[in-house]
Short mmCIF file of C-alpha atoms in Angstrom, two decimals:
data_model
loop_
_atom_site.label_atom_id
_atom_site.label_comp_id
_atom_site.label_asym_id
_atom_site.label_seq_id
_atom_site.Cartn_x
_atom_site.Cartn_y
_atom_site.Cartn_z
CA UNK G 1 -14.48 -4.34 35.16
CA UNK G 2 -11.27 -3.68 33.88
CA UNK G 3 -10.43 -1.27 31.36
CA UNK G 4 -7.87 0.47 28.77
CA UNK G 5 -9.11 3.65 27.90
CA UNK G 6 -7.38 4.57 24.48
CA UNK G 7 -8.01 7.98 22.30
CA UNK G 8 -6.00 10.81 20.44
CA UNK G 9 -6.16 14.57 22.11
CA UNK G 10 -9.57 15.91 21.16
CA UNK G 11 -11.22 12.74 21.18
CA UNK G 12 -13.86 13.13 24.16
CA UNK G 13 -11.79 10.74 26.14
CA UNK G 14 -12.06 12.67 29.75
CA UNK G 15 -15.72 13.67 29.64
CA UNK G 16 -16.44 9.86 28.60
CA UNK G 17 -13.82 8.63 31.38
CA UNK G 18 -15.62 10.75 34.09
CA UNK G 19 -19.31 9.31 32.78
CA UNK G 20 -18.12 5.88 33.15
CA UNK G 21 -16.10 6.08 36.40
CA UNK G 22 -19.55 7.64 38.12
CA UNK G 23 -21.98 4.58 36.21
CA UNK G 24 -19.63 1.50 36.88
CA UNK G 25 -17.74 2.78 40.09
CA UNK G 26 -14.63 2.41 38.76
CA UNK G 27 -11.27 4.04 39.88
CA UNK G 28 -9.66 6.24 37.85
CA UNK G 29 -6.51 5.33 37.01
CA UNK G 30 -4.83 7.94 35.38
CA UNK G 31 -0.89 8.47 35.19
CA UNK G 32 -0.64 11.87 35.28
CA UNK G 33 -2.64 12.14 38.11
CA UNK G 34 -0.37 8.96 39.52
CA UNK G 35 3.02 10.48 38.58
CA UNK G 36 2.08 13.86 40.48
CA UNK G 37 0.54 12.07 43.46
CA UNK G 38 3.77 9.56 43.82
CA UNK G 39 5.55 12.68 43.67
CA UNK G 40 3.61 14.36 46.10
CA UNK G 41 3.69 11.35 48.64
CA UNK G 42 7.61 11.27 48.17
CA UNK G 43 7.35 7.86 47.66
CA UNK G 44 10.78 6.29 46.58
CA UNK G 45 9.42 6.08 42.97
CA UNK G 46 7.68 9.24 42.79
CA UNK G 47 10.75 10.47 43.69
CA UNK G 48 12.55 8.85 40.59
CA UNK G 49 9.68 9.82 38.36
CA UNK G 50 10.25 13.39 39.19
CA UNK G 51 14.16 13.38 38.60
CA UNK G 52 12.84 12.84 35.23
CA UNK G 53 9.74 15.42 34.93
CA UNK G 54 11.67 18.19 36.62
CA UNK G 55 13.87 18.07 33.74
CA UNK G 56 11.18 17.94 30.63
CA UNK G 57 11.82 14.17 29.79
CA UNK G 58 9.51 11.27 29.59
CA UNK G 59 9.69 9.13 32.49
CA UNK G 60 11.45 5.68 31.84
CA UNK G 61 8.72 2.76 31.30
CA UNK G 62 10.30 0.76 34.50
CA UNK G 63 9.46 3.85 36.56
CA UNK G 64 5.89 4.23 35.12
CA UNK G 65 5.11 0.51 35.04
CA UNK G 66 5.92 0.36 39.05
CA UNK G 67 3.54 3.61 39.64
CA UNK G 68 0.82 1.52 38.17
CA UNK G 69 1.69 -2.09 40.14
CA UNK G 70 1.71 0.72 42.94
CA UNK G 71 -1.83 2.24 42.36
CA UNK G 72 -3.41 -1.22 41.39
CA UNK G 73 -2.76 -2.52 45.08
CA UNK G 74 -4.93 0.36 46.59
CA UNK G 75 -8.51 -0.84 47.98
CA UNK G 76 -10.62 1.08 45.35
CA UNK G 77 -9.07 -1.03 42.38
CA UNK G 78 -10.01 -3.99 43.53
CA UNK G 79 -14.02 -3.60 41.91
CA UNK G 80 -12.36 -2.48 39.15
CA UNK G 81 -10.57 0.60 36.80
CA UNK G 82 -10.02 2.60 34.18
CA UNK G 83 -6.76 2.97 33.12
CA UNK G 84 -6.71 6.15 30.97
CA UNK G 85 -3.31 7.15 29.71
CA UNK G 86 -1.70 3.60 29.89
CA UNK G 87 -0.26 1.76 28.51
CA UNK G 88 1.82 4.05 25.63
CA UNK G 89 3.94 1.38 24.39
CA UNK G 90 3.84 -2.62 23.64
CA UNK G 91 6.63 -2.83 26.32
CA UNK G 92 4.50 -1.10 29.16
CA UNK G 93 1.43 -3.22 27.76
CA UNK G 94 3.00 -6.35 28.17
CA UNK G 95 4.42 -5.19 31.76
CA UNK G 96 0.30 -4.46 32.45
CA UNK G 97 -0.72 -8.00 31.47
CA UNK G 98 2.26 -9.80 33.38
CA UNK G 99 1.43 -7.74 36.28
CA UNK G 100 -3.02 -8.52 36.28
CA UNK G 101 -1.98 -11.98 35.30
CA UNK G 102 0.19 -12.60 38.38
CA UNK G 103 -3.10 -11.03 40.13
CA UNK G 104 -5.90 -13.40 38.45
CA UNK G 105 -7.45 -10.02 37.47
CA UNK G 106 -6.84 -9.87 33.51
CA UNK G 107 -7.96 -6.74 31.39
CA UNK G 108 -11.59 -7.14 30.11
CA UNK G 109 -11.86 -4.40 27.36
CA UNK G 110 -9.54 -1.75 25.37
CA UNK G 111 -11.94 1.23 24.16
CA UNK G 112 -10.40 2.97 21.81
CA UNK G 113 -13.08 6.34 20.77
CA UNK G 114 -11.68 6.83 17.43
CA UNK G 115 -12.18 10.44 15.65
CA UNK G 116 -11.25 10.91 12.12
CA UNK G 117 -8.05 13.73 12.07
CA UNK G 118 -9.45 16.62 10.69
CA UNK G 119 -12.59 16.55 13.51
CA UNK G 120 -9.42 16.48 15.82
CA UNK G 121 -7.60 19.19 14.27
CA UNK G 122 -10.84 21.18 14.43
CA UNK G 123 -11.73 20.17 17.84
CA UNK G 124 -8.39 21.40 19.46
CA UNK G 125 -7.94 24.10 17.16
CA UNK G 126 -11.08 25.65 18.77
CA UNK G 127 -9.98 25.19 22.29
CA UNK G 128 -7.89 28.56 21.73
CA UNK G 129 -5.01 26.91 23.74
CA UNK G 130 -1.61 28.52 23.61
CA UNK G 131 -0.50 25.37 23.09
CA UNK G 132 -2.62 24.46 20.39
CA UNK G 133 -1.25 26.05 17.54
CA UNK G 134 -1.46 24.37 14.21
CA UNK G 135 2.00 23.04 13.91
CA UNK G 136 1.97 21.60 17.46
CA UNK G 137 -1.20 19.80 17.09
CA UNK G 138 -0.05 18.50 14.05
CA UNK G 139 2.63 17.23 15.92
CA UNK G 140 0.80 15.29 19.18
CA UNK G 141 -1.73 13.61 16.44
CA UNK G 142 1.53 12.36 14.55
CA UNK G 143 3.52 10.74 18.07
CA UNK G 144 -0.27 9.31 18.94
CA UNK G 145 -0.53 7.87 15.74
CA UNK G 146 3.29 6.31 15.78
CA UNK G 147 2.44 5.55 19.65
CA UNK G 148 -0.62 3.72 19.74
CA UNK G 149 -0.95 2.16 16.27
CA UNK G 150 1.29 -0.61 17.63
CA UNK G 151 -1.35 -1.13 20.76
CA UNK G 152 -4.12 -0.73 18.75
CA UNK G 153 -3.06 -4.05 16.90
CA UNK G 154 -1.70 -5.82 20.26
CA UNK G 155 -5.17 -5.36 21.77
CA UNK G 156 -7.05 -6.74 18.74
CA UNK G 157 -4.25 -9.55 18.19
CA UNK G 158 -5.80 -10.17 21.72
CA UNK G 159 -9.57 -9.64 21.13
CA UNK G 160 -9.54 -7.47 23.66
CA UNK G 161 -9.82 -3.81 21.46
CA UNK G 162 -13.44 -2.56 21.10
CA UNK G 163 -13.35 0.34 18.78
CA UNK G 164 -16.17 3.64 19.66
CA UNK G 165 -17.35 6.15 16.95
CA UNK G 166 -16.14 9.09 18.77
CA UNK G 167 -18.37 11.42 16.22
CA UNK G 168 -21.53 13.01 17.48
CA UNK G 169 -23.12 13.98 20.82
CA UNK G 170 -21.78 13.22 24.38
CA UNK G 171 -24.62 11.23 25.32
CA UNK G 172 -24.54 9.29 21.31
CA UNK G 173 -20.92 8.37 22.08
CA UNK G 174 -21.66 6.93 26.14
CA UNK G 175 -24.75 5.34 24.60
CA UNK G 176 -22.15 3.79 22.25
CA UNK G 177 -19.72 2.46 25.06
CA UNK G 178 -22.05 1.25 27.75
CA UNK G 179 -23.60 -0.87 24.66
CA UNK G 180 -20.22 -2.67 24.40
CA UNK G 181 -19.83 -2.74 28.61
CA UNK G 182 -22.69 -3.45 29.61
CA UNK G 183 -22.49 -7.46 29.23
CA UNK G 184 -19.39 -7.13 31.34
CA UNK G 185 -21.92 -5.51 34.49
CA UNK G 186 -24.37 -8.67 34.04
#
């Protein structure tokens, strides 16, 4: 199974993304974790990618995009991933499909766990972050909104986008997603 994993901070999307990795084996594709662990390696493009985190900017698609190719061609990908984090814009979706199409290996779902704002707001509000003061919350739920909006409709232009309540207990909201991937395990 192959998988886009799409949600807004707050949303639930790593304790879900951990659930399903352990039921359906996935690998957990994750470009954080990628970006740090290219770096780590010293790879030639982890390299590159940390020219650009070093100095607080967003890594160039190109850069990300070849992480990914990168990570797809390890042996644990091959029974299938999640992809959590990725892609962020139509560009590095598009990059995605070219690159599982040249493969044979085509996406088979985009989850999107959708929570309405103010459960958001509330939800990170109570983490009692440093980082999570009103203002700057306010601001990641605005560039998530402007970011993956423009997915969101790619996906379903593709009838690929499969959209979760993300309201309610953990084990309501897994219930809720293996119902949608469980014809995908047979």
């Amino acid at each position: 199974m192959r998988i886009v994993f799409i949600g807004p901070p707050g949303a639930g999307k790593g304790t879900q993304a951990e659930r399903l990795i352990a039921v359906y084996g996935l690998a957990h594709l994750s470009t954080g974790d990628m970006l740090r662990a290219a770096r780590d390696a010293k790879t030639e493009i982890g390299l590159q990618a940390e020219s650009y985190m070093a100095a607080g900017q967003l890594v160039p698609d190109d850069v990300i995009v070849a992480i990914v190719a990168e990570r797809l061609k390890a042996a644990d990908c091959a029974a299938g991933f999640l992809l959590d984090g990725f892609p962020r814009t139509i560009a590095q979706a598009e990059a995605l499909d070219r690159m599982l199409h040249e493969r044979g290996t085509p996406l088979d779902v985009v989850l999107e766990l959708r929570v309405p704002e103010e459960e958001l707001f509330r939800r990170l509000a109570g983490r009692g972050r440093a980082d999570d003061s009103p203002e700057v919350i306010r601001q990641r739920l605005v560039a998530y909104r402007q970011q993956t909006e423009p997915l969101l409709d790619y996906y379903e232009k593709k009838g690929l986008l499969k959209v979760i309540d993300g309201l309610g207990p953990v084990d309501e909201i897994f219930a809720r997603i293996k119902a949608v991937l469980d014809p995908w395990t047979g």
